Coordinates of C-alpha atoms in Angstrom, one line a residue:
Chain A
M905 CA 80.4 46.7 124.9
N906 CA 79.5 48.5 128.1
P907 CA 82.8 49.9 129.6
F908 CA 81.2 49.6 133.1
D909 CA 81.2 45.8 132.6
L910 CA 85.0 45.8 132.3
P911 CA 86.9 44.2 135.1
G912 CA 89.0 46.4 137.4
P913 CA 92.4 46.6 135.6
Q914 CA 90.8 47.0 132.2
F915 CA 88.5 49.6 133.4
L916 CA 91.4 51.5 134.9
L917 CA 93.1 51.5 131.5
F918 CA 89.8 52.6 129.9
Y919 CA 89.5 55.4 132.4
I920 CA 93.1 56.6 131.7
I921 CA 92.3 56.8 128.0
F922 CA 88.9 58.4 128.6
A923 CA 90.4 61.0 131.0
G924 CA 93.2 61.7 128.5
A925 CA 90.6 62.2 125.8
V926 CA 88.5 64.5 127.9
I927 CA 91.4 66.6 129.0
G928 CA 92.8 66.7 125.5
A929 CA 89.4 67.9 124.2
L930 CA 89.3 70.5 127.0
I931 CA 92.6 71.9 126.0
Y932 CA 91.7 71.8 122.3
W933 CA 88.3 73.5 123.0
R934 CA 90.0 76.3 125.0
R935 CA 92.6 76.9 122.4
Y936 CA 90.1 76.9 119.6
V937 CA 87.7 79.4 121.2
E938 CA 90.5 81.6 122.5
S939 CA 92.3 82.0 119.2
S940 CA 90.8 85.2 118.2
K941 CA 91.9 87.5 115.3
T942 CA 95.4 88.9 116.0
P943 CA 94.8 92.2 117.9
K944 CA 96.7 95.4 117.2
I945 CA 98.8 96.3 120.3
D946 CA 101.9 98.4 120.8
L947 CA 104.6 96.0 120.0
S948 CA 107.3 98.6 120.6
D949 CA 106.4 99.0 124.3
P950 CA 108.9 96.8 126.2
Y951 CA 106.8 96.9 129.4
L952 CA 103.6 95.7 127.6
I953 CA 105.6 92.9 126.1
A954 CA 107.2 92.0 129.4
Y955 CA 103.8 91.9 131.1
L956 CA 102.4 89.7 128.4
R957 CA 105.3 87.3 128.8
G958 CA 105.6 87.2 132.6
G959 CA 103.3 89.6 134.4
E960 CA 104.3 92.2 137.0
A961 CA 107.6 90.5 137.9
E962 CA 108.9 90.7 134.4
V963 CA 107.9 94.4 134.0
L964 CA 109.7 95.2 137.2
R965 CA 112.8 93.3 136.1
V966 CA 112.9 95.1 132.7
A967 CA 112.1 98.5 134.3
T968 CA 114.9 98.0 136.9
V969 CA 117.5 97.2 134.2
S970 CA 116.3 100.1 132.2
L971 CA 116.6 102.5 135.1
I972 CA 120.1 101.2 135.9
D973 CA 121.1 101.5 132.3
R974 CA 120.0 105.1 132.3
G975 CA 121.8 105.9 135.5
L976 CA 118.7 106.5 137.5
L977 CA 119.1 103.5 139.8
V978 CA 122.3 102.2 141.2
A979 CA 122.9 98.5 141.9
E980 CA 125.2 97.4 144.7
G981 CA 125.3 93.6 145.2
T982 CA 121.6 92.7 145.5
T983 CA 120.5 96.1 146.7
L984 CA 119.2 99.0 144.7
K985 CA 119.3 102.7 145.4
R986 CA 118.0 105.7 143.6
A987 CA 120.9 107.7 142.0
E988 CA 121.7 111.1 143.3
N989 CA 119.8 113.8 141.5
A990 CA 117.3 111.3 140.1
P991 CA 113.8 112.3 141.3
P992 CA 111.0 110.0 140.3
E993 CA 109.9 112.7 137.7
S994 CA 113.0 112.0 135.8
A995 CA 111.4 108.9 134.5
R996 CA 108.3 109.0 132.3
R997 CA 106.6 105.7 132.9
T998 CA 104.5 105.1 135.9
V999 CA 106.3 101.9 136.8
E1000 CA 109.7 103.5 136.6
Q1001 CA 108.6 106.4 138.8
A1002 CA 107.2 103.9 141.3
L1003 CA 110.5 102.0 141.3
L1004 CA 112.5 105.3 141.9
K1005 CA 110.2 106.1 144.8
K1006 CA 110.5 102.7 146.3
Y1007 CA 114.3 102.7 146.2
A1008 CA 114.8 106.3 147.2
R1009 CA 116.5 105.1 150.4
G1010 CA 117.7 101.8 149.0
G1011 CA 116.5 98.3 149.5
E1012 CA 116.8 94.7 148.5
V1013 CA 116.0 93.9 144.9
S1014 CA 113.8 91.0 145.9
S1015 CA 111.5 93.3 147.9
M1016 CA 110.1 94.8 144.7
F1017 CA 108.1 91.6 143.9
E1018 CA 106.0 91.9 147.1
D1019 CA 105.4 95.6 146.8
D1020 CA 101.7 96.3 146.1
G1021 CA 102.4 99.8 144.9
L1022 CA 104.6 98.5 142.2
K1023 CA 102.1 95.9 141.2
K1024 CA 99.5 98.6 141.0
A1025 CA 101.8 100.6 138.7
C1026 CA 101.7 97.7 136.2
Q1027 CA 97.9 97.6 136.2
S1028 CA 97.5 99.5 132.9
Y1029 CA 99.3 96.8 131.1
D1030 CA 97.0 94.2 132.5
V1031 CA 94.0 96.2 131.4
T1032 CA 95.3 96.7 127.9
L1033 CA 96.2 93.0 127.4
R1034 CA 92.8 91.8 128.8
R1035 CA 91.0 94.2 126.5
A1036 CA 93.0 92.7 123.6
Q1037 CA 92.0 89.2 124.8
L1038 CA 95.6 88.2 125.2
L1039 CA 95.1 87.7 128.9
A1040 CA 92.0 86.0 130.3
D1041 CA 89.3 88.5 131.2
E1042 CA 86.1 87.8 133.2
N1043 CA 84.3 86.4 130.2
V1044 CA 87.1 84.1 129.2
T1045 CA 87.5 82.9 132.8
Q1046 CA 83.8 82.2 133.0
A1047 CA 83.8 80.2 129.8
R1048 CA 86.8 78.3 131.0
L1049 CA 84.9 77.5 134.2
I1050 CA 81.9 76.2 132.3
R1051 CA 84.1 74.0 130.2
L1052 CA 85.8 72.7 133.3
V1053 CA 82.5 71.9 134.9
I1054 CA 81.4 69.9 131.9
A1055 CA 84.8 68.0 131.9
S1056 CA 84.6 67.4 135.6
F1057 CA 81.0 66.1 135.3
L1058 CA 82.2 63.6 132.7
L1059 CA 85.4 62.6 134.5
S1060 CA 83.7 62.2 137.9
G1061 CA 80.5 60.8 136.5
V1062 CA 82.3 57.9 134.8
G1063 CA 84.7 57.3 137.7
F1064 CA 82.2 57.4 140.5
T1065 CA 79.5 55.4 138.5
K1066 CA 82.0 52.6 138.3
V1067 CA 82.8 53.0 142.0
L1068 CA 79.1 52.7 142.9
I1069 CA 78.8 49.7 140.6
A1070 CA 81.8 48.1 142.3
L1071 CA 80.5 48.8 145.8
N1072 CA 77.0 47.5 145.0
A1073 CA 78.7 44.3 143.7
G1074 CA 80.5 44.0 147.1
R1075 CA 83.9 44.9 145.8
T1076 CA 85.9 47.5 147.8
N1077 CA 89.1 47.6 145.8
V1078 CA 88.2 51.0 144.3
G1079 CA 91.1 53.0 145.7
F1080 CA 93.0 53.3 142.5
L1081 CA 90.0 54.5 140.6
V1082 CA 89.1 57.1 143.2
V1083 CA 92.7 58.4 143.1
L1084 CA 92.7 58.4 139.3
T1085 CA 89.4 60.2 139.2
I1086 CA 90.6 62.9 141.6
A1087 CA 93.9 63.2 139.8
S1088 CA 92.2 63.7 136.5
L1089 CA 90.0 66.4 138.0
F1090 CA 93.1 68.2 139.2
V1091 CA 94.8 67.9 135.8
A1092 CA 91.6 69.2 134.1
A1093 CA 91.6 72.2 136.5
A1094 CA 95.3 72.8 136.0
V1095 CA 95.1 73.0 132.2
S1096 CA 91.9 75.1 132.2
F1097 CA 93.2 78.3 133.6
P1098 CA 96.6 79.4 132.0
R1099 CA 97.4 83.1 132.5
L1100 CA 97.5 83.7 128.7
T1101 CA 94.8 83.0 126.3
E1102 CA 95.8 81.1 123.2
S1103 CA 96.0 84.4 121.3
G1104 CA 98.3 85.7 124.1
K1105 CA 100.5 82.7 123.8
T1106 CA 100.8 83.0 120.1
M1107 CA 101.4 86.7 120.3
I1108 CA 104.4 86.4 122.6
E1109 CA 105.8 83.7 120.3
D1110 CA 105.3 86.0 117.3
V1111 CA 106.9 88.9 119.2
Q1112 CA 109.9 86.7 119.9
N1113 CA 110.0 85.8 116.2
L1114 CA 109.8 89.4 115.0
Y1115 CA 112.5 90.4 117.5
G1116 CA 114.6 87.4 116.9
G1117 CA 117.3 89.6 115.4
L1118 CA 117.8 91.3 118.7
R1119 CA 118.7 88.0 120.4
D1120 CA 121.2 87.4 117.6
R1121 CA 122.8 90.7 118.3
A1122 CA 122.5 90.4 122.1
M1123 CA 126.3 90.5 122.6
F1124 CA 126.6 93.7 120.7
L1125 CA 123.8 95.7 122.2
A1126 CA 125.3 98.7 123.9
P1127 CA 124.3 100.0 127.3
G1128 CA 123.7 103.6 128.0
G1129 CA 120.0 104.0 127.0
A1130 CA 120.7 105.2 123.5
T1131 CA 118.1 102.8 122.1
I1132 CA 115.4 100.7 123.7
E1133 CA 116.8 97.6 121.9
P1134 CA 118.3 96.0 125.1
M1135 CA 115.0 96.6 127.0
M1136 CA 113.0 95.0 124.2
L1137 CA 115.4 92.1 124.2
A1138 CA 114.8 91.7 127.9
A1139 CA 111.1 92.1 127.5
A1140 CA 110.7 89.6 124.8
F1141 CA 113.2 87.0 126.0
G1142 CA 113.9 87.8 129.7
V1143 CA 116.7 89.7 131.3
G1144 CA 118.8 86.6 131.0
A1145 CA 119.0 87.3 127.3
L1146 CA 121.1 90.4 128.0
H1147 CA 124.5 88.9 127.3
G1148 CA 126.5 92.1 126.6
E1149 CA 129.3 93.1 128.9
G1150 CA 127.4 96.2 129.9
F1151 CA 124.6 94.2 131.4
T1152 CA 126.4 91.8 133.7
Y1153 CA 124.5 93.4 136.6
A1154 CA 121.2 92.2 135.2
N1155 CA 122.0 88.5 135.7
R1156 CA 123.5 89.3 139.1
L1157 CA 120.4 91.1 140.3
F1158 CA 118.0 88.6 138.7
P1159 CA 119.8 85.2 138.6
R1160 CA 118.1 82.6 136.5
Q1161 CA 116.2 80.2 138.7
K1162 CA 114.3 77.1 137.8
G1163 CA 110.6 77.8 137.9
T1164 CA 110.9 81.6 137.6
S1165 CA 110.1 83.5 134.5
N1166 CA 113.4 85.3 134.4
S1167 CA 114.7 83.3 131.5
C1168 CA 112.8 82.9 128.3
A1169 CA 112.9 79.2 128.8
A1170 CA 110.6 79.6 131.8
A1171 CA 108.2 82.0 130.1
D1172 CA 104.7 81.0 129.4
A1173 CA 105.3 80.8 125.7
G1174 CA 108.8 79.5 125.7
C1175 CA 111.5 80.8 123.5
G1176 CA 111.0 81.9 120.0
S1177 CA 113.4 80.8 117.3
S1178 CA 116.0 83.2 116.3
G1179 CA 113.7 84.1 113.5
S1180 CA 115.3 83.4 110.3
S1181 CA 112.4 84.5 108.4
C1182 CA 110.9 87.6 110.0
S1183 CA 114.4 88.6 111.0
S1184 CA 115.9 88.3 107.6
G1185 CA 115.1 89.9 104.4
S1186 CA 116.8 91.8 101.7
S1187 CA 115.9 92.5 98.2
C1188 CA 119.5 93.0 97.4
G1189 CA 121.7 91.9 100.2
S1190 CA 124.6 93.8 101.7
S1191 CA 127.2 92.0 99.7
C1192 CA 126.4 93.6 96.4
G1193 CA 129.5 93.9 94.4
G1194 CA 130.8 90.8 96.0
G1195 CA 127.9 88.7 94.7
C1196 CA 124.8 87.6 96.5
G1197 CA 124.3 84.1 97.3
G1198 CA 121.5 81.7 97.9
G1199 CA 118.0 82.5 96.9
C1200 CA 118.6 86.2 97.0
G1201 CA 118.0 87.8 93.7
G1202 CA 121.1 89.8 94.1
C1203 CA 121.7 93.4 93.3
G1204 CA 119.8 95.5 91.0
G1205 CA 116.4 95.2 92.7
Chain B
M622 CA 102.0 119.1 102.9
M623 CA 99.7 118.5 100.0
M624 CA 99.4 114.8 99.1
A625 CA 96.7 112.6 97.8
V626 CA 94.8 111.2 100.8
S627 CA 96.2 107.7 100.4
D628 CA 99.8 108.3 99.3
R629 CA 101.7 105.9 101.5
F630 CA 105.3 105.9 102.7
G631 CA 107.1 102.9 104.1
L632 CA 110.3 100.9 104.7
G633 CA 111.5 97.5 103.7
W634 CA 111.2 95.1 106.6
R635 CA 114.6 94.1 107.9
S636 CA 115.6 92.3 111.1
R637 CA 117.7 95.2 112.2
L638 CA 114.9 97.7 111.7
A639 CA 112.2 95.7 113.3
L640 CA 112.0 97.6 116.6
G641 CA 112.6 100.9 114.9
I642 CA 109.8 100.3 112.4
L643 CA 107.3 99.1 115.1
S644 CA 108.2 102.1 117.3
H645 CA 107.4 104.6 114.5
L646 CA 104.2 103.3 113.0
D647 CA 102.8 106.8 113.4
R648 CA 105.2 107.8 110.6
I649 CA 105.4 104.6 108.6
D650 CA 102.3 103.7 106.6
L651 CA 103.4 100.2 105.4
V652 CA 106.3 97.8 105.2
E653 CA 107.6 95.8 102.4
V654 CA 108.5 92.2 103.2
I655 CA 110.7 89.9 101.1
A656 CA 108.3 87.2 100.1
D657 CA 110.9 84.6 99.3
D658 CA 112.1 84.5 102.9
F659 CA 108.7 83.0 103.8
F660 CA 108.3 80.4 101.1
R661 CA 109.9 77.7 103.3
A662 CA 109.2 79.3 106.6
T663 CA 107.8 77.4 109.5
R664 CA 104.2 77.8 110.5
R665 CA 105.3 79.8 113.4
E666 CA 107.3 82.2 111.3
R667 CA 104.5 82.7 108.9
R668 CA 102.1 83.3 111.8
A669 CA 104.6 86.0 113.0
L670 CA 104.3 87.6 109.6
R671 CA 100.5 87.6 110.0
T672 CA 100.9 89.3 113.3
L673 CA 103.1 91.9 111.7
A674 CA 100.4 92.4 109.0
A675 CA 97.9 93.0 111.8
Q676 CA 100.0 95.9 113.1
V677 CA 100.9 97.5 109.8
P678 CA 99.8 97.0 106.1
I679 CA 102.4 95.0 104.3
T680 CA 103.3 94.5 100.7
L681 CA 105.2 91.4 99.5
H682 CA 108.2 91.7 97.3
G683 CA 109.6 88.7 95.3
V684 CA 113.2 88.3 94.3
T685 CA 113.4 84.8 92.9
L686 CA 110.6 84.3 90.4
G687 CA 112.5 85.5 87.4
M688 CA 109.6 87.1 85.5
A689 CA 111.6 88.6 82.6
S690 CA 112.6 85.4 80.9
C691 CA 111.6 83.3 78.0
V692 CA 111.5 80.4 80.4
A693 CA 108.3 80.0 82.3
V694 CA 108.2 80.9 86.0
E695 CA 108.2 77.7 88.1
T696 CA 104.7 76.8 89.1
K697 CA 106.0 75.8 92.6
R698 CA 107.3 79.2 93.2
L699 CA 104.0 80.8 92.0
D700 CA 102.1 78.5 94.3
Q701 CA 104.2 79.5 97.2
M702 CA 103.6 83.1 96.4
A703 CA 99.9 82.5 96.1
R704 CA 99.8 80.7 99.5
L705 CA 101.7 83.5 101.1
C706 CA 99.4 86.2 99.7
E707 CA 96.4 84.2 100.8
E708 CA 97.8 83.9 104.3
V709 CA 99.1 87.4 104.8
K710 CA 96.7 89.4 102.6
P711 CA 99.2 92.1 101.5
V712 CA 98.0 95.3 99.9
S713 CA 100.0 94.3 96.8
W714 CA 102.8 92.1 95.6
S715 CA 105.6 92.7 93.2
E716 CA 108.5 91.1 91.4
H717 CA 111.4 92.3 89.2
L718 CA 111.7 92.5 85.5
A719 CA 114.8 90.3 85.7
F720 CA 115.9 86.8 85.2
V721 CA 117.6 85.0 88.1
R722 CA 118.4 81.5 86.7
G723 CA 119.3 79.9 83.4
G724 CA 120.0 76.4 82.3
G725 CA 119.2 75.2 85.8
I726 CA 121.8 77.5 87.4
E727 CA 120.7 80.0 90.0
I728 CA 122.8 83.1 89.2
G729 CA 122.0 84.8 92.6
H730 CA 121.5 88.1 90.8
L731 CA 118.6 90.1 89.4
A732 CA 119.9 90.2 85.9
A733 CA 118.6 92.4 83.1
P734 CA 117.6 90.2 80.1
P735 CA 118.2 91.2 76.5
R736 CA 115.6 93.8 75.6
T737 CA 114.0 92.1 72.7
A738 CA 110.5 91.1 71.5
A739 CA 111.2 87.5 72.8
T740 CA 111.8 88.6 76.4
I741 CA 108.9 91.0 76.2
G742 CA 106.7 88.1 75.2
G743 CA 108.2 85.8 77.8
A744 CA 107.7 88.4 80.6
I745 CA 104.1 89.1 79.5
A746 CA 103.4 85.3 79.5
N747 CA 105.0 85.0 83.0
L748 CA 103.1 87.9 84.4
R749 CA 99.8 86.5 83.1
R750 CA 100.5 83.2 84.7
A751 CA 101.5 84.9 87.9
W752 CA 98.2 86.8 87.8
A753 CA 96.2 83.6 87.1
V754 CA 97.9 81.6 89.9
V755 CA 98.1 84.3 92.6
G756 CA 94.8 85.9 91.7
V757 CA 96.3 89.4 91.7
A758 CA 98.6 90.8 89.1
P759 CA 102.1 91.6 90.5
Q760 CA 103.6 95.0 90.1
V761 CA 106.9 94.7 88.2
E762 CA 110.1 96.5 89.0
N763 CA 112.7 97.9 86.7
V764 CA 116.1 96.7 87.6
A765 CA 119.5 98.3 87.7
T766 CA 122.3 96.8 85.6
L767 CA 126.0 97.5 85.3
I768 CA 126.1 96.4 81.6
E769 CA 123.7 97.0 78.7
P770 CA 122.1 93.6 78.2
P771 CA 123.8 92.1 75.2
G772 CA 121.6 91.4 72.2
S773 CA 119.1 94.2 73.1
D774 CA 117.4 95.8 70.2
R775 CA 115.6 98.6 72.1
D776 CA 116.2 100.8 75.1
E777 CA 115.0 100.2 78.6
A778 CA 112.1 102.6 78.5
A779 CA 110.7 101.1 75.3
W780 CA 111.1 97.6 76.7
V781 CA 109.5 98.3 80.1
A782 CA 106.7 100.4 78.5
E783 CA 105.8 97.6 76.1
I784 CA 105.6 95.0 78.9
I785 CA 103.4 97.3 81.0
R786 CA 101.2 98.2 78.1
N787 CA 100.6 94.5 77.2
S788 CA 100.1 93.1 80.6
E789 CA 97.9 93.7 83.6
S790 CA 100.9 94.5 85.8
D791 CA 101.6 98.1 86.9
L792 CA 105.1 99.3 87.3
L793 CA 106.9 99.4 90.6
L794 CA 109.3 102.2 89.5
D795 CA 112.6 101.9 91.3
L796 CA 113.9 105.4 91.0
H797 CA 117.4 104.6 92.2
N798 CA 117.7 101.8 89.6
L799 CA 116.5 104.3 87.0
H800 CA 119.0 106.9 88.3
A801 CA 121.8 104.5 88.3
N802 CA 121.0 103.2 84.8
A803 CA 120.6 106.8 83.5
L804 CA 124.1 107.7 84.9
N805 CA 125.7 104.5 83.8
F806 CA 124.3 104.6 80.2
K807 CA 123.9 108.3 79.8
F808 CA 120.2 108.7 79.2
D809 CA 117.7 111.2 80.6
P810 CA 115.7 109.6 83.4
V811 CA 112.9 112.1 83.0
D812 CA 112.5 111.0 79.4
F813 CA 112.2 107.4 80.7
I814 CA 109.4 108.5 83.1
S815 CA 107.6 110.4 80.3
R816 CA 107.5 107.3 78.2
I817 CA 105.7 105.3 80.8
S818 CA 101.9 105.8 81.1
P819 CA 101.5 107.6 84.5
E820 CA 98.3 105.6 85.2
R821 CA 100.4 102.5 85.2
I822 CA 103.0 103.5 87.8
G823 CA 101.8 101.8 91.0
S824 CA 104.6 102.1 93.5
I825 CA 108.0 103.6 93.9
H826 CA 111.2 102.2 95.4
L827 CA 113.9 104.5 96.7
A828 CA 117.4 103.5 97.7
G829 CA 121.0 104.5 97.6
G830 CA 124.2 103.2 96.0
R831 CA 127.9 103.8 95.5
W832 CA 130.3 104.3 92.6
I833 CA 132.5 101.3 91.7
G834 CA 135.1 100.6 89.0
R835 CA 138.1 102.3 87.5
P836 CA 138.0 106.1 87.5
D837 CA 137.6 106.1 83.7
A838 CA 134.9 103.5 83.7
Q839 CA 132.8 104.1 86.8
R840 CA 129.4 102.6 87.4
L841 CA 126.9 103.5 90.0
L842 CA 126.0 100.3 91.9
D843 CA 122.5 100.1 93.5
D844 CA 123.6 98.5 96.7
H845 CA 120.9 99.6 99.2
L846 CA 123.5 100.4 101.7
H847 CA 123.5 104.2 101.3
D848 CA 121.2 107.1 101.7
V849 CA 118.8 108.1 99.0
P850 CA 120.6 110.8 96.9
D851 CA 118.9 114.1 96.1
P852 CA 118.5 113.4 92.3
V853 CA 116.3 110.5 93.2
Y854 CA 114.0 112.7 95.2
D855 CA 113.9 115.0 92.2
L856 CA 112.7 112.1 90.1
L857 CA 110.1 111.2 92.8
E858 CA 108.8 114.8 92.5
E859 CA 108.7 114.3 88.7
V860 CA 106.7 111.1 89.1
A861 CA 104.3 112.7 91.6
A862 CA 103.7 115.6 89.2
R863 CA 102.4 113.1 86.6
V864 CA 100.8 110.2 88.4
P865 CA 97.1 111.0 89.1
H866 CA 96.5 108.4 91.7
A867 CA 97.9 107.6 95.2
L868 CA 101.4 106.4 95.3
T869 CA 103.1 103.9 97.5
V870 CA 106.7 104.9 98.2
I871 CA 109.1 102.4 99.9
I872 CA 112.7 103.1 101.0
E873 CA 114.9 100.0 100.7
R874 CA 117.9 99.7 103.1
D875 CA 119.7 96.4 103.3
G876 CA 122.7 97.1 105.5
N877 CA 125.0 99.8 106.9
F878 CA 121.9 100.7 108.9
P879 CA 121.7 104.3 110.3
P880 CA 119.5 105.1 113.3
I881 CA 115.9 104.6 112.5
E882 CA 115.3 108.4 112.8
W883 CA 117.6 108.9 109.9
L884 CA 115.5 106.6 107.7
I885 CA 112.3 108.3 108.9
D886 CA 113.8 111.6 107.9
Q887 CA 114.4 110.2 104.5
L888 CA 110.8 109.1 104.4
D889 CA 109.9 112.7 105.2
C890 CA 112.1 113.9 102.3
A891 CA 110.1 111.5 100.1
R892 CA 106.9 113.0 101.5
R893 CA 108.1 116.5 100.7
A894 CA 109.1 115.5 97.2
V895 CA 105.7 113.9 96.5
S896 CA 104.0 117.0 97.9
R897 CA 106.0 119.2 95.6
G898 CA 105.0 117.0 92.7
R899 CA 101.4 117.1 93.6
S900 CA 101.5 120.9 93.9
R901 CA 102.9 121.1 90.4
Q902 CA 100.2 118.8 89.1
K903 CA 97.5 120.9 90.7
A904 CA 99.0 124.1 89.3
I905 CA 99.0 122.6 85.8
A906 CA 95.5 121.4 86.2
A907 CA 94.4 124.9 87.4

């Protein structure tokens, strides 16, 4: 059966299925070739994890919270100001120093996201993650482009061949097919260029799984910069995950908004589970003496 | 410090320690993961474990196989362990010389079986099956017990040594379990160590515990909630003075977590103990 012989409505149905198959194959192909071996990166660097999850904006959010937590930045309403006696050199990281410089005389929080200097301060994370093939580098982007060209050729070829056949037969009711063809090209383009590679997407999911225990303890994480646990929680799940009383300012400064990557729900990779596996584990259990339950082998191990 | 090139020192992977461990990989050579937590894990959770394994070598530690039993280890559990080993590619895997179920009842405890020829035979048969199914022989760990297993006809050292001698499995020597049993049943732990072939000691566990019971009948409980006591480091030195090959030393901590630096310091104590033992070994050889 030649699909081009199909009458209009049936051909539209055929084209929808065909376009779905092509776009599905495009997604599968990309995922397959971009699933490289898990790279070794510094999973203890909150800013690297934040960049992987949401780019510069996430790094700036996490860095801001970190600086406030350490008393180097002061938040008043939606403005930030560098604390007295807190020169940029009092922070170690480039992005922290850049934030302290920017807010030396105070300013609106939201202005950080348009600051080119701050974006530049995050560049090292971009380089590291592209090198690890977790973000799309030039080669990956080129390969994606080639796949998109092939998919576009198929989608437009089939669509416009039918249009030509219809026009030659004197039928002009091809509007739906033209719209459908263009729409499928847009969808193909949209699914071809995600920020993260497939490895990057799985890496952030894995990080969320490994640090699932932090989210379980979010209410109890203490402010004051004694540990980097709150920062890693914010890096892996978004500043919205900081539920503790000491971090109420974080949600005030960076309120959750639909369509932003402030919350983990909006992150590229979505939220990880609370991690019952990687976050659990005991060869003995803490209840020895009182008896261990479940599949735990109990004390003595 | 003088140590064999590949002596390795690590911590048990626990949720609370995740960030601390990943932040100190310059001082942690490997982590030990409880295998049973992943037998029914989702694909995503197992993939996260593979990601962990890409960052740091891991060893898998089983707690529910029940090797030291006249009852055969369940094939399903061995298959699960085999699949996990295949996926994660650990540097080694281990289980306890204990039974954990009987008559269909999960007892939720790593119980020491009667030390008899029958349990030796059962353990050897189970270890051989585990080796056959998983493809790599497990290391087996001596367990702590608060009572002498009833019906035993030999002491722990003889029982463990015979299992090790007649199987392909090396010993994962838990020095706190040994320390606790030695105190509870009044035997010399160094004598225990001397009765095990040094070539067959593969890994070491260190942990802490606490005293329980009436003042006149106290027992040291291996609860993994306390720091490694000094006598355990002394035993580690003793082992390092005898074992000719590289050792893997793991500190187990299951709760009452101190700051990670505190645990890293304990790893350094272990490094120093091994170093002292290696120095003694070298001095004797010279």
